[in-house]
Amino acid sequence: MIHRSRRPSTTLNAVHHLEAGRAYLPDVEERFLVTGSSGLVGTALTSLLSSGGQQVCRLVRGPTRPQTHPGSMIATWDPEKGRLDPESVSGHDVVVHLAGANIAEGRWTAERKRKIRDSRVLGTDLLSRTLAQAQPRPRVLVCASAIGYYGDRGDMHLDEGTAAGSGFLVDVGREWEEAARPASEAGIRVVHLRIGIVLTPAGGALSRMLVPFRMGVGGRLGSGRQYWSWIALDDLLAVMLYAAANDDLVGPVNAVSPTPVRNSEFSAILGRVLRRPSFLPAPAHVIRILLGEMGQELLLASARVRPTRLIESGFDFRYPELEDALRHLLGRPRGSG
């Protein structure tokens, strides 16, 4: 069943700066179906679409809080039980699939890893099979993936043609992308956005780093030599809309800035932007003890990823350099006190 949100929104904490995304809003009204709309990126995307005059339907699980997304439509599904009404997903032009359990929420126990995998693989399989039955079908499915697909590759340059690495996140990434095959076999254009570290002070990695860095106790993680491939939230929203509109983009697309940096450089730049010292390292063995496998794969692994397909297709990054992105996101323009 689909119903419309009724109560107005009072706050939208996840949306700070959306200029880059607005540049890629469709010129005409289109119908968007979005999963994962209550997450960090999903909240920003649905708000951007609604403010830009697009029709938005949120595909959600369980009870809804319509006051957080004014003016949007709501449809429900249950990926774990395989429940999704084809009528709910019919008639949309674009589907953006962002749903998935938070990979950075606590240590990776066996149960947590199962939830991380199933929330992505089962949900994507159900959605893609149902979209294949929809009448009419969407023209494009923009499906979230992650640069975890490449694994820990040191200083190696990675692009969309690079084979998968090894590790838990690699296995999840392969199955995640494979689960969308029914949609592509039904003639729907499928784009797998391999997303890097999303930068926004509203949540995620950057928000966790701000407290220690503002206290002057921030610094590199482990050796600091591992590459972090990142993207500003503004640019990620723009990439999603660009991928939806560009018929030449099919399959994997790296959604990262063209300038990955080593963790030590990231720490130094963040400290400079905040005008705080950044010389207290977190030893690798301590990270492994506290966070286990999650700490190794998320914080200490190195992925030097290049957005080759976006660059070759002509996409224009608003924030390709880390310092400019951080100054924009944190409201710290150059020359400010």
Coordinates of C-alpha atoms in Angstrom, one line a residue:
M1 CA 0.0 0.0 0.0
I2 CA 1.1 3.6 -0.7
H3 CA 0.1 6.6 1.3
R4 CA 1.2 10.2 1.5
S5 CA 3.0 11.9 4.3
R6 CA 0.8 14.5 6.1
R7 CA 2.7 16.2 8.8
P8 CA 5.3 18.9 8.1
S9 CA 9.0 18.5 8.8
T10 CA 10.6 20.6 11.5
T11 CA 14.2 19.7 11.1
L12 CA 16.5 18.0 8.6
N13 CA 19.8 17.4 10.3
A14 CA 21.4 15.4 7.5
V15 CA 21.1 18.2 4.9
H16 CA 23.7 20.9 5.1
H17 CA 24.9 22.0 1.6
L18 CA 23.2 20.7 -1.5
E19 CA 24.4 23.1 -4.2
A20 CA 26.2 20.4 -6.3
G21 CA 23.2 18.1 -6.3
R22 CA 20.8 20.9 -7.4
A23 CA 22.8 21.3 -10.5
Y24 CA 21.8 17.8 -11.7
L25 CA 18.1 17.8 -10.8
P26 CA 16.0 16.8 -13.8
D27 CA 14.6 19.6 -15.9
V28 CA 11.1 18.0 -15.9
E29 CA 9.3 16.3 -13.0
E30 CA 10.2 12.6 -12.6
R31 CA 9.0 9.9 -10.3
F32 CA 11.6 8.6 -7.9
L33 CA 11.4 5.5 -5.7
V34 CA 14.0 5.6 -2.9
T35 CA 15.0 2.8 -0.4
G36 CA 17.1 3.7 2.7
S37 CA 15.5 7.1 2.8
S38 CA 15.9 7.4 6.6
G39 CA 19.7 7.0 6.4
L40 CA 22.2 9.7 6.1
V41 CA 22.4 9.8 2.3
G42 CA 18.8 8.9 1.8
T43 CA 17.5 11.7 3.9
A44 CA 19.6 14.2 2.0
L45 CA 18.6 12.8 -1.4
T46 CA 14.8 12.7 -0.7
S47 CA 14.9 16.2 0.6
L48 CA 16.9 17.4 -2.4
L49 CA 14.4 15.7 -4.8
S50 CA 11.3 17.1 -3.1
S51 CA 12.7 20.6 -2.9
G52 CA 13.5 20.3 -6.6
G53 CA 9.9 19.5 -7.6
Q54 CA 10.3 15.8 -8.2
Q55 CA 7.8 13.1 -7.1
V56 CA 9.3 10.9 -4.3
C57 CA 8.1 7.6 -3.0
R58 CA 10.0 6.2 0.0
L59 CA 10.1 2.4 0.2
V60 CA 10.3 1.7 4.0
R61 CA 10.2 -1.2 6.4
G62 CA 7.8 -1.3 9.4
P63 CA 6.1 1.7 11.0
T64 CA 6.8 5.1 9.3
R65 CA 7.3 8.6 10.6
P66 CA 5.8 10.6 7.8
Q67 CA 6.6 13.9 9.5
T68 CA 10.3 13.5 8.6
H69 CA 9.6 13.6 4.9
P70 CA 6.9 16.1 4.0
G71 CA 5.1 15.6 0.7
S72 CA 6.6 12.2 -0.1
M73 CA 4.7 9.0 -0.8
I74 CA 5.3 5.9 1.3
A75 CA 5.3 2.3 0.3
T76 CA 6.3 -0.6 2.6
W77 CA 8.3 -3.8 2.1
D78 CA 9.9 -6.6 4.2
P79 CA 13.1 -7.8 2.6
E80 CA 13.7 -10.5 5.2
K81 CA 10.4 -12.1 4.6
G82 CA 10.4 -11.5 0.8
R83 CA 7.4 -9.2 0.8
L84 CA 7.1 -6.5 -1.8
D85 CA 4.0 -5.7 -3.8
P86 CA 4.9 -5.2 -7.5
E87 CA 2.2 -2.4 -7.7
S88 CA 4.2 -0.4 -5.1
V89 CA 7.2 -0.2 -7.4
S90 CA 5.4 0.2 -10.7
G91 CA 5.2 3.5 -12.5
H92 CA 8.5 5.1 -11.3
D93 CA 11.0 6.5 -13.6
V94 CA 14.1 6.1 -11.4
V95 CA 14.8 3.8 -8.5
V96 CA 17.6 4.7 -6.0
H97 CA 18.4 1.7 -3.8
L98 CA 20.4 2.7 -0.6
A99 CA 19.0 0.3 2.0
G100 CA 21.5 -1.6 4.1
A101 CA 22.6 -2.1 7.7
N102 CA 25.3 0.2 9.0
I103 CA 28.7 -1.5 8.6
A104 CA 30.3 0.7 11.2
E105 CA 27.9 0.0 14.1
G106 CA 29.9 -2.0 16.5
R107 CA 32.2 -5.1 16.2
W108 CA 31.5 -7.6 13.5
T109 CA 30.1 -10.5 15.3
A110 CA 28.8 -13.5 13.3
E111 CA 25.3 -12.2 13.7
R112 CA 26.3 -8.6 12.8
K113 CA 28.0 -9.8 9.6
R114 CA 24.9 -11.8 8.7
K115 CA 22.8 -8.7 9.1
I116 CA 25.2 -6.6 7.0
R117 CA 25.2 -9.1 4.2
D118 CA 21.5 -10.0 4.2
S119 CA 20.3 -6.4 4.4
R120 CA 22.1 -5.8 1.1
V121 CA 21.9 -9.0 -0.8
L122 CA 18.3 -10.1 0.1
G123 CA 16.9 -6.6 -0.2
T124 CA 18.6 -6.0 -3.6
D125 CA 17.5 -9.4 -4.9
L126 CA 13.9 -8.8 -3.8
L127 CA 13.8 -5.3 -5.2
S128 CA 15.3 -6.3 -8.6
R129 CA 13.1 -9.3 -9.0
T130 CA 10.0 -7.2 -8.2
L131 CA 11.1 -4.3 -10.5
A132 CA 11.4 -6.9 -13.3
Q133 CA 7.7 -7.7 -12.9
A134 CA 6.6 -4.0 -12.6
Q135 CA 4.4 -2.5 -15.2
P136 CA 5.7 -0.1 -16.3
R137 CA 9.3 -0.7 -15.2
P138 CA 11.7 2.1 -14.3
R139 CA 14.2 3.1 -16.9
V140 CA 17.1 2.9 -14.4
L141 CA 18.0 1.4 -11.0
V142 CA 20.8 3.3 -9.3
C143 CA 22.0 0.8 -6.7
A144 CA 24.4 1.6 -3.9
S145 CA 27.6 -0.5 -3.6
A146 CA 30.9 0.3 -2.0
I147 CA 34.6 0.6 -2.7
G148 CA 35.0 -2.3 -0.2
Y149 CA 34.6 -4.4 -3.3
Y150 CA 38.3 -3.8 -4.0
G151 CA 39.6 -4.8 -0.6
D152 CA 42.9 -3.8 0.9
R153 CA 45.2 -3.0 -2.1
G154 CA 47.9 -0.8 -0.8
D155 CA 49.2 1.8 -3.2
M156 CA 47.6 0.1 -6.3
H157 CA 45.5 2.4 -8.5
L158 CA 42.0 1.0 -8.7
D159 CA 39.2 1.7 -11.2
E160 CA 36.0 0.1 -12.4
G161 CA 38.0 -2.5 -14.4
T162 CA 40.0 -3.7 -11.4
A163 CA 39.1 -7.2 -10.1
A164 CA 37.6 -7.7 -6.7
G165 CA 40.0 -8.2 -3.8
S166 CA 39.5 -10.5 -0.8
G167 CA 37.8 -10.1 2.6
F168 CA 34.4 -9.9 4.1
L169 CA 33.4 -6.6 2.5
V170 CA 34.6 -7.8 -0.9
D171 CA 32.4 -10.9 -0.6
V172 CA 29.4 -8.7 0.4
G173 CA 30.1 -6.3 -2.5
R174 CA 30.2 -9.1 -5.1
E175 CA 27.0 -10.6 -3.9
W176 CA 25.3 -7.2 -3.5
E177 CA 26.0 -6.3 -7.1
E178 CA 25.1 -9.7 -8.5
A179 CA 21.7 -9.5 -6.7
A180 CA 20.6 -6.8 -9.1
R181 CA 20.9 -9.1 -12.1
P182 CA 17.2 -9.8 -12.5
A183 CA 16.6 -6.1 -13.1
S184 CA 19.2 -5.8 -15.8
E185 CA 18.0 -9.0 -17.4
A186 CA 14.6 -7.4 -17.6
G187 CA 16.0 -4.5 -19.6
I188 CA 16.4 -2.0 -16.7
R189 CA 19.6 0.0 -16.9
V190 CA 21.5 -0.8 -13.6
V191 CA 24.2 1.4 -12.2
H192 CA 26.3 0.1 -9.2
L193 CA 27.7 3.1 -7.4
R194 CA 30.8 2.0 -5.5
I195 CA 30.7 4.7 -2.9
G196 CA 33.7 5.8 -0.8
I197 CA 33.8 7.5 2.5
V198 CA 31.0 10.0 2.5
L199 CA 32.0 13.3 4.1
T200 CA 29.4 15.2 6.0
P201 CA 29.3 16.6 9.6
A202 CA 25.8 15.1 10.0
G203 CA 27.1 11.6 10.4
G204 CA 29.5 8.9 9.3
A205 CA 33.3 9.0 9.5
L206 CA 33.7 12.7 9.6
S207 CA 31.3 13.3 12.4
R208 CA 33.1 10.7 14.5
M209 CA 36.4 12.4 13.9
L210 CA 35.3 15.9 14.8
V211 CA 35.1 15.4 18.5
P212 CA 38.7 14.2 19.1
F213 CA 40.1 16.6 16.5
R214 CA 38.4 19.5 18.1
M215 CA 39.8 18.5 21.4
G216 CA 43.2 18.4 19.9
V217 CA 43.7 14.7 20.3
G218 CA 43.2 13.6 16.7
G219 CA 45.8 12.0 14.5
R220 CA 46.6 9.3 12.0
L221 CA 45.2 5.8 12.3
G222 CA 47.9 3.1 12.3
S223 CA 50.7 3.9 10.0
G224 CA 48.6 6.5 8.2
R225 CA 49.9 5.3 4.9
Q226 CA 46.5 3.7 3.9
Y227 CA 44.6 5.5 1.2
W228 CA 41.2 6.8 2.0
S229 CA 38.9 7.4 -1.0
W230 CA 36.3 9.9 -0.1
I231 CA 33.5 12.0 -1.5
A232 CA 31.6 15.1 -0.2
L233 CA 27.9 14.5 0.4
D234 CA 27.1 17.2 -2.1
D235 CA 29.0 15.5 -4.9
L236 CA 27.5 12.1 -4.1
L237 CA 24.0 13.4 -4.5
A238 CA 25.0 14.9 -7.8
V239 CA 26.6 11.6 -8.9
M240 CA 23.3 9.8 -8.1
L241 CA 21.3 12.2 -10.2
Y242 CA 23.9 12.2 -13.0
A243 CA 24.0 8.4 -13.1
A244 CA 20.2 8.3 -13.3
A245 CA 20.2 10.7 -16.3
N246 CA 23.2 9.5 -18.2
D247 CA 22.2 6.5 -20.4
D248 CA 25.9 5.7 -21.1
L249 CA 26.6 4.8 -17.5
V250 CA 25.8 1.1 -16.9
G251 CA 27.4 -1.3 -14.3
P252 CA 30.0 -0.3 -11.8
V253 CA 30.7 3.4 -11.3
N254 CA 33.2 4.6 -8.6
A255 CA 31.5 7.4 -6.6
V256 CA 34.7 8.9 -5.1
S257 CA 36.6 12.1 -5.4
P258 CA 39.4 12.1 -8.1
T259 CA 42.0 12.8 -5.3
P260 CA 42.2 10.0 -2.7
V261 CA 44.6 10.8 0.2
R262 CA 46.6 8.9 2.7
N263 CA 45.0 8.8 6.1
S264 CA 48.0 10.8 7.6
E265 CA 47.3 13.5 5.0
F266 CA 43.5 13.4 5.8
S267 CA 44.3 13.9 9.5
A268 CA 46.7 16.8 8.8
I269 CA 44.2 18.6 6.5
L270 CA 41.3 18.1 9.0
G271 CA 43.5 19.5 11.8
R272 CA 44.5 22.5 9.7
V273 CA 40.9 23.3 8.7
L274 CA 39.9 23.1 12.4
R275 CA 43.0 24.9 13.5
R276 CA 43.8 22.1 15.9
P277 CA 46.8 19.9 16.4
S278 CA 46.6 16.4 14.8
F279 CA 49.7 14.6 16.0
L280 CA 48.3 11.9 18.3
P281 CA 48.2 8.6 16.4
A282 CA 45.9 5.6 17.2
P283 CA 48.2 2.5 16.9
A284 CA 47.0 -0.2 14.6
H285 CA 47.1 -2.9 17.3
V286 CA 44.9 -0.8 19.5
I287 CA 42.4 -0.4 16.7
R288 CA 42.4 -4.1 16.0
I289 CA 41.9 -4.9 19.7
L290 CA 39.0 -2.5 20.1
L291 CA 37.2 -3.0 16.8
G292 CA 38.5 -6.3 15.4
E293 CA 37.9 -7.2 11.8
M294 CA 35.8 -4.0 11.3
G295 CA 38.7 -1.8 12.3
Q296 CA 41.0 -3.6 9.9
E297 CA 38.7 -3.4 6.9
L298 CA 37.2 0.1 7.5
L299 CA 40.0 2.1 9.0
L300 CA 43.3 0.4 8.2
A301 CA 42.7 -1.0 4.8
S302 CA 44.0 1.0 1.8
A303 CA 41.9 1.6 -1.3
R304 CA 43.3 4.1 -3.9
V305 CA 40.2 4.4 -6.0
R306 CA 39.8 6.6 -9.1
P307 CA 36.3 7.6 -10.6
T308 CA 37.4 6.8 -14.1
R309 CA 34.0 6.3 -15.6
L310 CA 32.6 9.6 -14.1
I311 CA 35.6 11.5 -15.3
E312 CA 35.5 10.1 -18.8
S313 CA 31.7 10.8 -19.1
G314 CA 32.3 14.4 -18.2
F315 CA 31.0 14.6 -14.7
D316 CA 32.2 17.8 -12.9
F317 CA 33.1 17.4 -9.2
R318 CA 32.3 20.5 -7.2
Y319 CA 34.7 19.4 -4.4
P320 CA 37.5 17.4 -5.9
E321 CA 40.1 18.5 -3.3
L322 CA 39.9 17.4 0.3
E323 CA 40.6 20.7 2.0
D324 CA 38.1 22.6 -0.1
A325 CA 35.5 19.9 0.7
L326 CA 36.1 20.0 4.4
R327 CA 36.1 23.8 4.5
H328 CA 32.8 23.8 2.7
L329 CA 31.2 21.1 4.9
L330 CA 32.5 22.6 8.2
G331 CA 31.9 26.2 7.3
R332 CA 35.6 27.1 7.5
P333 CA 36.4 29.2 4.4
R334 CA 40.1 30.0 3.8
G335 CA 41.2 33.0 5.7
S336 CA 38.5 32.6 8.4
G337 CA 39.5 32.8 12.1

